[in-house]
Coordinates of C-alpha atoms in Angstrom, one line a residue:
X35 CA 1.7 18.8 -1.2
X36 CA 3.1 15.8 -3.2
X37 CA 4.3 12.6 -1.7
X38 CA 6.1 10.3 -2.7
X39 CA 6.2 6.2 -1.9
X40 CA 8.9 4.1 -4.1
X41 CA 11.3 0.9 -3.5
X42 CA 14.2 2.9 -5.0
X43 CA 16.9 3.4 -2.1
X44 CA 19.0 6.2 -3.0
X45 CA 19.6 8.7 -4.7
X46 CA 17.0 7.7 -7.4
X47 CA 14.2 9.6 -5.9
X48 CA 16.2 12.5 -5.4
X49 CA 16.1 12.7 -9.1
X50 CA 12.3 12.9 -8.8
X51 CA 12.2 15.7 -6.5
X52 CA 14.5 17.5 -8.8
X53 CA 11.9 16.9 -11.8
X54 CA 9.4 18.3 -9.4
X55 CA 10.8 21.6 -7.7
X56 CA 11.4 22.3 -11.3
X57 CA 8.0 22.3 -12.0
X58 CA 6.0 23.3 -9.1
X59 CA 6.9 24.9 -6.0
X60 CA 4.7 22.0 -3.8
X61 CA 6.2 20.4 -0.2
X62 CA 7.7 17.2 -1.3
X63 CA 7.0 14.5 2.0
X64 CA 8.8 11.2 1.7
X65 CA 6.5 8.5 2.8
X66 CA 9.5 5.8 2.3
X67 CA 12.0 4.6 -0.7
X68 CA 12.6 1.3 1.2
X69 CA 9.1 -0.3 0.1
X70 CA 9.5 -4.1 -1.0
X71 CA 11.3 -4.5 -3.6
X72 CA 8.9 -5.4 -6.8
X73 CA 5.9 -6.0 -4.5
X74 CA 3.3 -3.3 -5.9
X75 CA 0.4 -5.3 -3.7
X76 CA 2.1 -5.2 -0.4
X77 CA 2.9 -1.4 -1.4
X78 CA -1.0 -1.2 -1.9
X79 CA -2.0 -2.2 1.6
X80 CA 0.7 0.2 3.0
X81 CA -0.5 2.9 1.4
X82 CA -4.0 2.1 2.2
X83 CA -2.7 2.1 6.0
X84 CA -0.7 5.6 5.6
X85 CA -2.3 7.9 2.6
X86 CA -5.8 8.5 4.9
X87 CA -3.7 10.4 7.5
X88 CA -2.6 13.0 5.0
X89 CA -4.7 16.2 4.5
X90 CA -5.5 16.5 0.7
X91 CA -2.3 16.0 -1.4
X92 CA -1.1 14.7 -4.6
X93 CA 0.6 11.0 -3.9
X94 CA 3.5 9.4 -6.0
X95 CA 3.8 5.9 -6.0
X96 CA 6.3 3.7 -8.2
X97 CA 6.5 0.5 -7.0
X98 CA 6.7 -1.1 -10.3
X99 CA 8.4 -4.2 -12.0
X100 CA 6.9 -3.7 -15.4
X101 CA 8.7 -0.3 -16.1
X102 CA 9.4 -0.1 -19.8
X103 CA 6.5 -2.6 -20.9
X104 CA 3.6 -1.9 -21.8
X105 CA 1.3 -1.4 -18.7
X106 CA -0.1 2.1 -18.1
X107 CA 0.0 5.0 -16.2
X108 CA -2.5 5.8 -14.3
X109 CA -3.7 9.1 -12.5
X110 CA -6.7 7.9 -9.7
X111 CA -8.3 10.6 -8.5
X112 CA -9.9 10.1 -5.3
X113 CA -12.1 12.6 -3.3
X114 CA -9.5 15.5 -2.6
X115 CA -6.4 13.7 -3.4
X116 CA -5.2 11.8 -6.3
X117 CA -2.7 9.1 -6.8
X118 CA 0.0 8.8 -9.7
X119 CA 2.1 5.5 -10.4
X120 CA 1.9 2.6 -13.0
X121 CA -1.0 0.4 -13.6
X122 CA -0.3 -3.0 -11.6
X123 CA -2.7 -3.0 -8.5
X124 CA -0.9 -0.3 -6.4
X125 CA -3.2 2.7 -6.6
X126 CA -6.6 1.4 -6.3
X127 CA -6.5 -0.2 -2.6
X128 CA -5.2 3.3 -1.4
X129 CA -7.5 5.0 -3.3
X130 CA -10.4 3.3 -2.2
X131 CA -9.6 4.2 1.6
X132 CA -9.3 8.2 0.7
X133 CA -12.6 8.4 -1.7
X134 CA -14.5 6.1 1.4
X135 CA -15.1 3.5 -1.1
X136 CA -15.6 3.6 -5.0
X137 CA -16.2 7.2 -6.1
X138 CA -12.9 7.3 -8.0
X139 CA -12.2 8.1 -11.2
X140 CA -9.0 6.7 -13.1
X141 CA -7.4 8.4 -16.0
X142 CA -4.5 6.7 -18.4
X143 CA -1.7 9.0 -19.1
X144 CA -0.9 9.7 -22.5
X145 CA 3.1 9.0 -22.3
X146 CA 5.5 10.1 -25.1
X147 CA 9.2 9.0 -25.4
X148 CA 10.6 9.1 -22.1
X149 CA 14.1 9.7 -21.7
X150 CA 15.0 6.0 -19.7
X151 CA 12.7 3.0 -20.2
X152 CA 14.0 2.4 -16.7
X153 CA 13.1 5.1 -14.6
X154 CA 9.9 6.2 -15.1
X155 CA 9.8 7.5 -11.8
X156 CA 11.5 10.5 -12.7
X157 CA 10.6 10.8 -16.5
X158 CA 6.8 9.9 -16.6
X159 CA 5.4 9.7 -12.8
X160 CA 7.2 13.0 -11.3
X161 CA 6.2 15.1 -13.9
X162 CA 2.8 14.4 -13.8
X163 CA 2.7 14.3 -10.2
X164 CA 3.8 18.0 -10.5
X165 CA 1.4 18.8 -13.0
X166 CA -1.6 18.0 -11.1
X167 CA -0.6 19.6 -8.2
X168 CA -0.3 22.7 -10.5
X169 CA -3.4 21.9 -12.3
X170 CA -5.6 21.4 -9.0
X171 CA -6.9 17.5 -8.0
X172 CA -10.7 18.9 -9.1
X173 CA -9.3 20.1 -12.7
X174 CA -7.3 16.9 -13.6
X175 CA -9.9 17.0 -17.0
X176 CA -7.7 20.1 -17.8
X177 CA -4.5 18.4 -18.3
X178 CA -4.5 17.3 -22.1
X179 CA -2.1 14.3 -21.2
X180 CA -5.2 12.5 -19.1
X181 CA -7.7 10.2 -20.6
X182 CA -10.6 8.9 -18.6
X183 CA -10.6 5.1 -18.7
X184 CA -12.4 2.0 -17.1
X185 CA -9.4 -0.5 -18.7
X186 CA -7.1 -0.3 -15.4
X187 CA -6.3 -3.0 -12.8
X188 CA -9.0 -3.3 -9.9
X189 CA -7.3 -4.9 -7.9
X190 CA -8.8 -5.6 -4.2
X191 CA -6.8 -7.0 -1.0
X192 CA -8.1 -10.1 -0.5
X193 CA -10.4 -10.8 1.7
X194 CA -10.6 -13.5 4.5
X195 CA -12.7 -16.9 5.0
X196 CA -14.5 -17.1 8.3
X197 CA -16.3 -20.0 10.0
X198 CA -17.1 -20.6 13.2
X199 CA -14.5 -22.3 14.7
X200 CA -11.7 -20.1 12.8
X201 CA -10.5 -18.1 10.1
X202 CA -8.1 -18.5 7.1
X203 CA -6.5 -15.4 6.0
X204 CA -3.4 -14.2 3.7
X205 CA -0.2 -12.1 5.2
X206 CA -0.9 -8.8 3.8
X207 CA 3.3 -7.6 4.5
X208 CA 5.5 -8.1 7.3
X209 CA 7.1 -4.9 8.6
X210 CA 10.6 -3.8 9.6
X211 CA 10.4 -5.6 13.4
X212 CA 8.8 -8.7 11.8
X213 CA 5.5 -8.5 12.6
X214 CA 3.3 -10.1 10.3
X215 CA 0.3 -8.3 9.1
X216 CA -2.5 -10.6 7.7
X217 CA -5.9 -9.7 6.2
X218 CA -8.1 -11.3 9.4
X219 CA -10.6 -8.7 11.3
X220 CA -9.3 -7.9 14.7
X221 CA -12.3 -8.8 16.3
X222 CA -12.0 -12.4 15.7
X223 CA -10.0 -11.8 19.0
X224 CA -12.3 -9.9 20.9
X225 CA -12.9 -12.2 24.3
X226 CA -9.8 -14.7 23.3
X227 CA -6.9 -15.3 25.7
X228 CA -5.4 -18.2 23.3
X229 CA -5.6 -19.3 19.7
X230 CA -4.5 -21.5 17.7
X231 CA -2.1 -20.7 14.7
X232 CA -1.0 -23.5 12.4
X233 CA -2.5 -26.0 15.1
X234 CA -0.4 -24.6 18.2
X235 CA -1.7 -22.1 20.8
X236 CA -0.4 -18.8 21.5
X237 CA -1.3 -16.2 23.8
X238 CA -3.7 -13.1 22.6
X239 CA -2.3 -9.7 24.0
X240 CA -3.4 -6.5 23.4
X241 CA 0.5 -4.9 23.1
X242 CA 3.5 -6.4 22.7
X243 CA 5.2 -6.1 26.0
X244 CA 2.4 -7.8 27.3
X245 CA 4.1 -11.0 26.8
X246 CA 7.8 -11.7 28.0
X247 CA 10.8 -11.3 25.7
X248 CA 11.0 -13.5 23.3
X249 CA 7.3 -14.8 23.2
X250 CA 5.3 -15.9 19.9
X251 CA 2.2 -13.7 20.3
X252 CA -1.2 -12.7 18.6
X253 CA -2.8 -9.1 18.7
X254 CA -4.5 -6.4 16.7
X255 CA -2.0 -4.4 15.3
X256 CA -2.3 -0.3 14.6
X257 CA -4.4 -1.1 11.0
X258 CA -7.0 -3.3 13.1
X259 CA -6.0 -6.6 11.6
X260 CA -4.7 -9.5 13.4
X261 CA -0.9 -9.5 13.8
X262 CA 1.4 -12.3 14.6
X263 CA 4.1 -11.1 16.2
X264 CA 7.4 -11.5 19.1
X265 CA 7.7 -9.2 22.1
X266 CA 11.7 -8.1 20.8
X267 CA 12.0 -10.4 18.3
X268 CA 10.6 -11.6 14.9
X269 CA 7.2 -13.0 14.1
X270 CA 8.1 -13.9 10.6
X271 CA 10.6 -16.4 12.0
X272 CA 8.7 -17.5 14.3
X273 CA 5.4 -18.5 12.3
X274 CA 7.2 -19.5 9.6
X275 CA 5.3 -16.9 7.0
X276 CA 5.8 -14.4 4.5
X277 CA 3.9 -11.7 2.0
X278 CA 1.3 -14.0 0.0
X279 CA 1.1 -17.2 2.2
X280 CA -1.8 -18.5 4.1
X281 CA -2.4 -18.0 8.2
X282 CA -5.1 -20.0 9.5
X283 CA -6.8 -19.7 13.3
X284 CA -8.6 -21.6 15.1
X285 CA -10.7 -22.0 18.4
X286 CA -12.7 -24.0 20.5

């Protein structure tokens, strides 16, 4: 199985499919071409969140605003699956989450001329995608266009501040209904009816139709992290926040 994860609309990854079926006769699953636009972090969380649920596969990811520089390629192999995409912080988060922490092992890809210096996607990632499904995830050493390295990005989400009477976090993305995902443990809720976001006080639910239409809530989302959210409407609005930006709680 090969997935594949870009910010490309359409058709551009059917192009990518096309490099692919005419390599290798792997399923092709579509985990979503409407990623954020040039956001390869908020892509990382994502597929930190979704990539786990998969049985062992080879993953495609190009979310990636340095096409045409000089950045890498990277293939991250990670337990029984391995990742494929350009070197800018979007493979390692997911990878970590499949390998259960840092047994990975990164290799650059040796790239020749491709045929666009704008879609790499189909002339650099798809191809190599297709060749380590071919090649097997535990024989990627067999495919002469690898190279081991330790010169990649590491990047990590970042990770919250905590004290005892509240929390500062970062918004990790915002999803399609507006919720807004941030980096804070769920449990900072666990035994809270109210807390305090940005100095006012909103209720904490455990679902969203806990709360009446239209209501500014806080709960644990799906990825057990603290969500600020509105029952039918749009937490982004609400809170005033966006991908990057601080949220800070706070209690009694």
């Amino acid at each position: 199985m090969i997935t594949l994860a870009t910010d490309f609309g359409e058709p551009y990854p059917a192009a990518m499919k096309g490099v692919i079926a005419r390599r290798t006769d792997a399923d092709t699953v579509d985990i979503g071409h409407d990623f954020s636009r040039q956001a390869p972090r908020e892509s990382a969380f994502w597929l930190r969140f979704v990539l786990p649920e998969f049985p062992p596969a080879v993953h495609c990811a190009v979310i990636d605003p340095g096409v045409g520089t000089d950045r890498q390629a990277l293939v991250v192999r990670a337990g029984d699956h391995a990742l494929v995409g350009p070197d800018n912080g979007l493979l390692l988060p997911p990878a970590r989450a499949l390998a259960d922490g840092d047994d990975i092992e990164v290799f650059a890809v040796r790239v020749e001329d491709p045929a666009s210096n704008t879609f790499h996607g189909r002339d650099v990632f798809a191809p190599v995608a297709a060749d380590c499904h071919e090649v097997g995830v535990a024989d990627l050493d067999r495919l002469p266009a690898l190279v081991r390295t330790r010169e990649y990005e590491a990047f990590r989400l970042p990770e919250p501040t905590i004290r005892d009477d509240g929390a500062t976090g970062e918004v990790l993305a915002v999803d399609g209904f507006g919720n807004v995902v941030t980096n804070l443990p769920g449990d900072l809720l666990d035994g809270r009816e109210q807390i305090r976001v940005g100095g006012q006080e909103y209720p904490v639910v455990p679902a969203y139709a806990h709360a009446d239409a239209g209501t500014a809530l806080v709960t644990v989302g799906s990825h057990e992290r603290v969500e600020l959210a509105v029952n039918q409407g749009r937490g982004d609005e609400q809170f005033g926040v966006t991908t990057g930006e601080q949220v800070t709680l706070a209690w009694d």
